[in-house]
Short mmCIF file of C-alpha atoms and ligand atoms in Angstrom, two decimals:
data_model
loop_
_atom_site.label_atom_id
_atom_site.label_comp_id
_atom_site.label_asym_id
_atom_site.label_seq_id
_atom_site.Cartn_x
_atom_site.Cartn_y
_atom_site.Cartn_z
CA MET A 974 15.11 -9.46 -8.00
CA SER A 975 12.88 -9.21 -5.31
CA VAL A 976 12.53 -5.86 -3.54
CA ILE A 977 14.21 -6.93 -0.45
CA GLU A 978 17.39 -8.01 -2.88
CA LYS A 979 16.64 -4.36 -4.43
CA LEU A 980 16.78 -2.72 -0.97
CA ARG A 981 20.46 -4.33 0.58
CA ASN A 982 21.72 -3.67 -3.18
CA ALA A 983 21.33 -0.01 -3.99
CA ARG A 984 23.55 2.55 -4.02
CA GLY A 985 20.84 5.21 -3.60
CA PRO A 986 16.41 5.64 -3.04
CA LEU A 987 14.29 3.18 -4.08
CA PHE A 988 11.69 5.34 -6.67
CA THR A 989 8.88 3.13 -6.47
CA PHE A 990 4.24 3.79 -6.55
CA GLU A 991 2.05 2.50 -6.37
CA LEU A 992 -1.42 1.63 -8.71
CA LEU A 993 -5.01 0.49 -8.68
CA PRO A 994 -6.59 -2.08 -11.00
CA PRO A 995 -9.10 -0.07 -12.91
CA LEU A 996 -12.56 0.08 -12.15
CA LYS A 997 -14.79 -2.82 -13.58
CA GLY A 998 -15.89 -2.07 -16.74
CA HIS A 999 -11.73 0.09 -17.65
CA SER A 1000 -9.81 -1.52 -20.00
CA ILE A 1001 -6.00 -1.56 -19.13
CA GLU A 1002 -4.78 1.53 -21.87
CA LYS A 1003 -5.19 3.86 -18.67
CA ILE A 1004 -3.12 1.83 -17.08
CA TYR A 1005 -0.16 1.54 -19.10
CA SER A 1006 -0.57 4.94 -20.46
CA THR A 1007 0.29 6.09 -16.39
CA ILE A 1008 3.60 3.35 -16.44
CA ASP A 1009 4.74 4.42 -19.60
CA ARG A 1010 4.88 7.71 -18.47
CA LEU A 1011 6.20 7.14 -15.24
CA VAL A 1012 9.57 4.33 -16.60
CA GLU A 1013 11.71 6.79 -17.77
CA PHE A 1014 12.84 7.34 -14.19
CA GLN A 1015 13.12 3.83 -13.40
CA PRO A 1016 10.41 2.42 -10.61
CA ALA A 1017 12.29 0.14 -8.91
CA TYR A 1018 9.11 -1.79 -8.75
CA ILE A 1019 4.93 -0.63 -9.00
CA ASN A 1020 2.28 -1.78 -6.65
CA PHE A 1021 -1.04 -2.89 -6.68
CA THR A 1022 -3.99 -2.39 -4.69
CA SER A 1023 -6.35 -5.05 -3.82
CA HIS A 1024 -9.49 -3.76 -2.41
CA ARG A 1025 -12.42 -6.67 -0.89
CA ASN A 1026 -16.05 -7.24 -1.84
CA GLU A 1027 -18.17 -4.85 -1.69
CA ILE A 1028 -21.67 -4.42 -0.11
CA THR A 1029 -23.44 -2.09 -1.41
CA TYR A 1030 -27.96 -2.31 -1.20
CA LYS A 1031 -30.71 -0.67 -4.29
CA GLU A 1032 -34.32 -0.23 -4.14
CA ARG A 1033 -36.42 -2.07 -5.73
CA PRO A 1034 -39.75 -1.16 -7.36
CA ASP A 1035 -41.37 -2.82 -4.10
CA GLY A 1036 -39.49 -0.97 -2.03
CA LEU A 1037 -37.19 -3.42 -0.52
CA LEU A 1038 -33.81 -2.75 -0.28
CA GLU A 1039 -31.70 -5.69 -2.50
CA ARG A 1040 -27.83 -6.51 -1.13
CA LYS A 1041 -25.51 -7.16 -3.63
CA VAL A 1042 -22.07 -7.77 -3.25
CA THR A 1043 -19.77 -6.38 -6.18
CA ARG A 1044 -15.73 -6.46 -6.10
CA LEU A 1045 -15.39 -2.24 -8.26
CA ARG A 1046 -11.71 -3.37 -8.08
CA PRO A 1047 -10.73 -6.72 -9.35
CA GLY A 1048 -8.21 -8.28 -11.22
CA THR A 1049 -4.69 -7.39 -8.98
CA ILE A 1050 -2.95 -10.53 -9.90
CA ALA A 1051 -4.05 -10.18 -13.46
CA LEU A 1052 -2.79 -7.20 -13.88
CA ALA A 1053 0.27 -6.86 -12.79
CA ALA A 1054 1.30 -9.89 -14.68
CA ALA A 1055 0.89 -7.57 -17.44
CA VAL A 1056 2.80 -4.82 -16.16
CA LYS A 1057 6.06 -7.12 -15.50
CA TYR A 1058 5.97 -9.58 -18.87
CA LYS A 1059 5.09 -6.26 -20.73
CA TYR A 1060 7.78 -3.82 -18.87
CA ASN A 1061 10.35 -6.52 -17.85
CA LEU A 1062 9.60 -4.97 -13.61
CA THR A 1063 9.02 -6.10 -10.33
CA VAL A 1064 5.46 -5.90 -9.28
CA VAL A 1065 4.07 -6.14 -5.35
CA PRO A 1066 0.13 -7.36 -5.51
CA HIS A 1067 -1.34 -6.25 -2.65
CA ILE A 1068 -2.68 -9.19 -0.10
CA LEU A 1069 -5.57 -8.66 2.87
CA CYS A 1070 -6.79 -9.88 5.16
CA GLY A 1071 -10.34 -8.89 5.03
CA GLY A 1072 -13.03 -10.11 2.66
CA PHE A 1073 -10.32 -14.04 2.27
CA THR A 1074 -10.96 -17.87 3.84
CA LYS A 1075 -7.29 -18.34 4.38
CA GLU A 1076 -7.50 -21.55 1.69
CA GLU A 1077 -8.95 -18.33 -0.78
CA THR A 1078 -5.60 -16.77 0.25
CA GLU A 1079 -3.10 -19.76 -0.25
CA ASN A 1080 -4.52 -20.33 -3.95
CA VAL A 1081 -4.26 -16.88 -4.56
CA LEU A 1082 -0.43 -16.96 -3.22
CA ILE A 1083 -0.11 -20.16 -5.35
CA GLU A 1084 -1.72 -18.44 -8.59
CA MET A 1085 1.43 -16.07 -7.85
CA ASN A 1086 4.35 -18.33 -7.85
CA PHE A 1087 3.19 -19.64 -10.70
CA LEU A 1088 3.89 -16.69 -12.20
CA ASN A 1089 6.82 -15.97 -10.80
CA ILE A 1090 4.87 -12.97 -9.00
CA ASP A 1091 7.18 -12.88 -5.39
CA ASP A 1092 5.87 -10.47 -4.07
CA VAL A 1093 3.29 -9.48 -1.85
CA LEU A 1094 2.14 -6.38 -0.24
CA ALA A 1095 0.23 -8.29 2.63
CA LEU A 1096 -2.42 -6.13 4.75
CA ARG A 1097 -5.51 -6.55 7.38
CA GLY A 1098 -7.51 -4.68 4.81
CA ASP A 1099 -10.24 -1.08 5.81
CA PRO A 1100 -13.50 -2.33 7.30
CA GLN A 1101 -16.13 -3.48 5.60
CA ARG A 1102 -17.98 0.12 4.43
CA GLY A 1103 -20.47 1.89 6.81
CA SER A 1104 -19.11 -1.39 10.14
CA ARG A 1105 -16.24 0.93 12.44
CA VAL A 1106 -15.21 -3.06 13.09
CA PHE A 1107 -12.70 -5.23 11.33
CA ILE A 1108 -14.48 -8.61 10.47
CA PRO A 1109 -12.85 -11.21 9.12
CA GLU A 1110 -14.04 -13.63 7.35
CA LYS A 1111 -15.12 -16.70 9.46
CA ASP A 1112 -11.92 -18.66 8.15
CA GLY A 1113 -10.15 -16.14 7.46
CA HIS A 1114 -7.61 -13.65 9.17
CA ARG A 1115 -7.73 -10.58 11.67
CA TYR A 1116 -4.74 -9.46 11.45
CA THR A 1117 -1.39 -8.97 9.07
CA HIS A 1118 0.81 -10.40 11.45
CA GLU A 1119 -1.56 -14.28 11.58
CA LEU A 1120 -1.00 -13.93 7.01
CA VAL A 1121 2.95 -13.10 7.33
CA THR A 1122 3.40 -16.25 9.18
CA GLN A 1123 0.66 -18.16 6.29
CA ILE A 1124 3.01 -16.53 3.60
CA ALA A 1125 6.16 -17.26 5.76
CA ASN A 1126 4.58 -20.82 6.28
CA MET A 1127 5.06 -20.63 3.08
CA ASN A 1128 8.41 -20.22 2.15
CA LYS A 1129 9.36 -23.36 3.74
CA GLY A 1130 6.97 -25.33 1.89
CA LYS A 1131 4.43 -25.62 4.74
CA TYR A 1132 0.94 -25.37 3.42
CA LEU A 1133 -2.80 -25.79 5.03
CA GLU A 1134 -3.31 -29.02 4.17
CA GLU A 1135 -0.34 -30.83 6.13
CA SER A 1136 -0.91 -33.82 5.08
CA LEU A 1137 1.02 -32.83 2.34
CA GLU A 1138 4.05 -34.19 0.69
CA GLU A 1139 6.95 -33.35 -1.10
CA THR A 1140 6.11 -29.78 -1.12
CA SER A 1141 7.86 -26.83 -3.44
CA PRO A 1142 8.92 -24.39 -0.63
CA ALA A 1143 7.30 -20.42 -2.20
CA ASN A 1144 10.15 -17.23 -2.27
CA PHE A 1145 7.98 -14.65 -0.97
CA CYS A 1146 9.62 -11.46 -0.59
CA ILE A 1147 6.91 -9.60 2.23
CA GLY A 1148 6.28 -5.62 3.11
CA VAL A 1149 4.02 -4.57 5.37
CA ALA A 1150 2.48 -1.31 6.42
CA GLY A 1151 3.66 1.39 9.03
CA TYR A 1152 1.73 4.24 10.09
CA PRO A 1153 4.13 6.77 11.40
CA GLU A 1154 1.33 8.64 12.56
CA LYS A 1155 -0.23 5.49 14.41
CA HIS A 1156 -3.24 3.51 12.46
CA SER A 1157 -6.65 4.83 13.90
CA GLU A 1158 -7.13 1.97 16.31
CA ALA A 1159 -4.26 1.57 18.14
CA PRO A 1160 -4.44 2.93 21.69
CA ASN A 1161 -1.46 4.47 21.09
CA MET A 1162 1.76 5.05 18.96
CA GLN A 1163 3.62 2.20 21.88
CA THR A 1164 1.13 -0.33 20.91
CA ASP A 1165 0.95 0.34 17.28
CA ILE A 1166 4.77 0.00 17.16
CA GLU A 1167 4.63 -3.97 19.02
CA ASN A 1168 2.03 -4.48 15.96
CA LEU A 1169 4.06 -3.89 13.62
CA LYS A 1170 6.86 -6.31 14.98
CA ARG A 1171 4.75 -8.67 14.89
CA LYS A 1172 4.43 -8.85 11.53
CA ILE A 1173 8.28 -8.40 11.14
CA ASP A 1174 9.26 -11.48 13.99
CA ALA A 1175 6.38 -13.19 12.01
CA GLY A 1176 9.19 -12.75 8.11
CA ALA A 1177 8.14 -9.36 6.69
CA HIS A 1178 11.50 -7.58 5.27
CA TYR A 1179 10.42 -4.18 5.11
CA ILE A 1180 7.69 -1.73 5.40
CA VAL A 1181 5.93 0.62 3.78
CA THR A 1182 5.17 3.32 5.60
CA GLN A 1183 1.36 5.18 5.25
CA MET A 1184 1.68 8.70 3.99
CA PHE A 1185 2.61 11.34 5.72
CA PHE A 1186 3.17 14.31 5.22
CA ASP A 1187 5.98 16.38 8.13
CA ASN A 1188 8.58 14.65 7.69
CA GLU A 1189 9.71 14.48 10.96
CA LYS A 1190 7.07 12.24 11.10
CA TYR A 1191 8.82 9.67 9.64
CA PHE A 1192 12.41 10.55 10.83
CA ARG A 1193 10.61 10.06 14.62
CA PHE A 1194 8.49 6.37 13.83
CA ARG A 1195 11.49 5.61 12.56
CA ASP A 1196 14.30 6.17 15.43
CA ASP A 1197 10.84 4.49 17.49
CA CYS A 1198 11.08 0.97 15.99
CA ARG A 1199 14.81 1.72 15.60
CA LYS A 1200 14.06 1.41 19.45
CA ALA A 1201 11.74 -1.47 19.04
CA GLY A 1202 14.00 -3.34 17.47
CA ILE A 1203 12.83 -3.38 14.01
CA GLU A 1204 15.60 -3.01 11.65
CA VAL A 1205 14.48 -3.61 8.36
CA PRO A 1206 13.79 -0.57 5.72
CA ILE A 1207 11.56 1.65 6.23
CA ILE A 1208 9.93 2.80 2.88
CA ALA A 1209 8.72 6.43 3.20
CA GLY A 1210 4.79 6.88 1.42
CA LEU A 1211 4.69 9.80 -0.62
CA LYS A 1212 1.01 12.32 -1.73
CA PRO A 1213 1.45 14.83 -3.63
CA ILE A 1214 -2.11 17.04 -2.96
CA SER A 1215 -3.72 17.30 -6.12
CA ALA A 1216 -7.41 18.95 -5.13
CA LEU A 1217 -8.42 21.73 -3.58
CA ASN A 1218 -11.07 18.66 -1.89
CA ASP A 1219 -7.29 16.94 -0.48
CA ILE A 1220 -6.82 19.13 2.40
CA LYS A 1221 -10.19 17.74 3.37
CA MET A 1222 -10.56 14.01 1.94
CA LEU A 1223 -7.41 13.26 2.48
CA PRO A 1224 -7.00 14.03 6.79
CA GLN A 1225 -11.11 11.97 6.98
CA THR A 1226 -9.92 8.54 4.84
CA PHE A 1227 -6.16 8.04 5.91
CA HIS A 1228 -6.53 9.46 9.83
CA ILE A 1229 -3.72 11.44 8.49
CA ASP A 1230 -2.52 15.08 10.81
CA LEU A 1231 -1.49 17.77 8.10
CA PRO A 1232 1.28 20.83 8.48
CA ASN A 1233 -0.18 24.19 9.51
CA ASP A 1234 2.17 25.58 6.12
CA LEU A 1235 1.00 23.18 3.49
CA VAL A 1236 -2.73 23.36 4.49
CA SER A 1237 -2.90 27.98 4.17
CA GLU A 1238 -0.65 27.60 0.90
CA VAL A 1239 -3.29 24.89 -0.23
CA ARG A 1240 -6.30 28.20 1.49
CA LYS A 1241 -4.75 30.26 -0.93
CA CYS A 1242 -4.75 28.09 -5.12
CA LYS A 1243 -8.56 28.79 -6.56
CA THR A 1244 -8.72 26.24 -8.74
CA ASP A 1245 -6.97 22.30 -8.44
CA GLN A 1246 -4.34 22.82 -10.88
CA GLU A 1247 -3.26 25.91 -8.59
CA ALA A 1248 -3.44 23.52 -5.45
CA ARG A 1249 -1.55 20.77 -7.74
CA GLU A 1250 1.21 22.94 -8.18
CA ALA A 1251 1.46 23.34 -4.72
CA GLY A 1252 1.12 19.58 -3.61
CA ILE A 1253 4.20 19.05 -6.91
CA GLU A 1254 6.26 21.84 -4.26
CA TRP A 1255 5.42 20.72 -1.02
CA ALA A 1256 6.24 16.73 -2.39
CA THR A 1257 9.66 17.61 -3.84
CA MET A 1258 10.86 19.04 -0.66
CA GLN A 1259 10.05 16.33 1.16
CA SER A 1260 11.28 14.22 -1.18
CA LYS A 1261 14.52 15.68 -1.02
CA GLU A 1262 15.11 15.16 2.64
CA LEU A 1263 14.04 12.37 2.79
CA ILE A 1264 16.83 11.43 0.17
CA LYS A 1265 19.06 13.16 2.03
CA ARG A 1266 18.50 12.16 5.77
CA GLY A 1267 18.91 8.00 3.81
CA ALA A 1268 15.36 6.80 3.77
CA PRO A 1269 15.67 4.34 1.30
CA GLY A 1270 13.12 4.01 -1.14
CA LEU A 1271 10.09 6.52 -1.94
CA HIS A 1272 6.88 4.98 -2.22
CA TYR A 1273 4.63 7.72 -4.35
CA TYR A 1274 1.02 6.87 -3.58
CA THR A 1275 -0.55 7.66 -7.33
CA LEU A 1276 -4.44 7.61 -7.32
CA GLY A 1277 -4.27 7.32 -11.04
CA ARG A 1278 -2.13 10.49 -11.78
CA SER A 1279 1.18 11.07 -12.98
CA ASP A 1280 2.27 13.63 -14.37
CA ASN A 1281 2.95 15.02 -11.06
CA ILE A 1282 5.39 12.30 -10.00
CA ALA A 1283 7.28 12.91 -12.71
CA ARG A 1284 8.14 15.85 -11.76
CA ILE A 1285 8.91 15.30 -8.46
CA VAL A 1286 11.24 12.57 -9.25
CA ARG A 1287 12.54 14.39 -11.47
CA ALA A 1288 12.99 17.63 -9.27
CA SER A 1289 14.45 15.23 -6.50
CA PHE A 1290 16.49 12.38 -7.29
P1 FAD B 2106 -2.43 -4.50 11.14
O1 FAD B 2106 -0.82 -4.46 11.39
O2 FAD B 2106 -3.14 -6.15 11.25
O3 FAD B 2106 -3.02 -3.85 11.78
C1 FAD B 2106 -4.33 -3.38 12.44
C2 FAD B 2106 -4.53 -2.59 13.10
O4 FAD B 2106 -4.48 -3.57 14.59
C3 FAD B 2106 -3.58 -1.35 14.21
O5 FAD B 2106 -4.43 -1.07 14.71
C4 FAD B 2106 -2.33 -2.81 14.83
O6 FAD B 2106 -2.15 -1.75 16.36
C5 FAD B 2106 -3.67 -3.50 15.77
N1 FAD B 2106 -3.13 -4.76 16.15
C6 FAD B 2106 -2.69 -5.47 15.20
N2 FAD B 2106 -2.07 -6.71 15.47
C7 FAD B 2106 -2.37 -6.88 16.90
C8 FAD B 2106 -2.72 -7.70 17.82
N3 FAD B 2106 -2.25 -9.05 17.67
N4 FAD B 2106 -3.96 -7.71 18.41
C9 FAD B 2106 -4.20 -6.74 19.05
N5 FAD B 2106 -4.19 -5.42 17.88
C10 FAD B 2106 -3.30 -5.47 16.42
N6 FAD B 2106 -5.93 -1.04 2.45
C11 FAD B 2106 -6.87 -2.00 1.38
O7 FAD B 2106 -7.99 -2.24 1.20
N7 FAD B 2106 -6.28 -2.73 -0.50
C12 FAD B 2106 -5.04 -1.94 -0.36
O8 FAD B 2106 -4.55 -2.56 -1.46
C13 FAD B 2106 -3.97 -0.78 0.52
N8 FAD B 2106 -2.79 -0.34 0.26
C14 FAD B 2106 -2.29 0.59 1.40
C15 FAD B 2106 -1.01 0.01 1.61
C16 FAD B 2106 -0.10 0.39 2.01
C17 FAD B 2106 1.57 0.97 1.94
C18 FAD B 2106 -0.60 1.04 3.20
C19 FAD B 2106 0.16 1.68 4.28
C20 FAD B 2106 -1.96 1.11 3.61
C21 FAD B 2106 -2.88 0.71 2.98
N9 FAD B 2106 -3.46 -0.40 2.63
C22 FAD B 2106 -4.77 -1.01 1.85
C23 FAD B 2106 -5.05 0.28 4.31
C24 FAD B 2106 -4.81 -1.05 5.75
O9 FAD B 2106 -5.01 -2.13 4.97
C25 FAD B 2106 -5.49 -0.07 6.02
O10 FAD B 2106 -4.56 0.44 6.78
C26 FAD B 2106 -5.72 -1.61 7.87
O11 FAD B 2106 -6.71 -0.46 8.33
C27 FAD B 2106 -4.48 -1.80 8.67
O12 FAD B 2106 -3.65 -2.66 7.95
P2 FAD B 2106 -2.35 -2.91 8.02
O13 FAD B 2106 -2.45 -4.08 7.13
O14 FAD B 2106 -1.80 -2.05 8.69
O15 FAD B 2106 -3.42 -3.98 10.18
#
């Protein structure tokens, strides 16, 4: 069953979580052990992040810099397929505009289609490390609504090569990202929501939000989306604080705001373990309220951790 079918048929909010592919050279077993600890809570589906090529510079013995293009976390589609068939679970690989031409994207989607993976989260990707602006590939997409259009076209049997005849339509269910605190590059919230609507109008079926720590921001965002004519389900993204440094790192990395009460709770902590306890308490409080006030699904950003997610889900659902 696709994500949108699950959302439509659900009797209560869905529990979902997100995993990163292992760093190059590391095994898939760590992913399996994370899933093993969360599978008892019957996740509706699992997301798998995607990571574009990165440019690194290495100093050579002659003092010159050598430019190297490398992908640190390859294997999103293969990982999703391995998990789908090992656990019989719905999987949602992420597909990026950044770093891919339209042709490469089409080929990835064809592989997914052959593997019977019919769910996808369509994203732009961040600017290349060290760059402040997003630069698409020469024949790639600049914005996610263009990528959504490409996927929706495949659902109509329209491929890039227009002369293809009697093509099989795909059947992708498409999710996209939404930002309760605005995407960092958007000039204001209204413009960002108008741009979000372009993704829905292009054929996206549901939204997953960026992490937020103040539920009122989610509720306001949901109201604003409805006012703008966006009617699709909006799944709430949650990231439990799991280390002392998170109160610095998360706002810097994800352009989000942390409530004062949460920051002062974490500041009282002396160890990462204490910060994790504070994070579990906060995320449990958030989860319970979101469920009570009608969020259709809660999506946990695990960043490789599962014991805290297990405790939050056990206490909330
Ligand atoms: P878009 O929807 O294209 O929007 C990007 C910016 O462009 C916004 O400011 C928007 O307002 C603006 N915009 C959109 N359309 C137009 C237009 N026509 N004209 C002018 N402006 C426009 N990143 C990864 O690299 N890998 C992942 O696996 C990954 N997973 C994620 C999962 C979730 C749930 C979320 C919320 C984010 C994830 N990201 C991931 C991060 C994401 O790629 C970045 O936030 C990225 O900067 C924006 O992606 P987007 O799809 O929202 O972009």
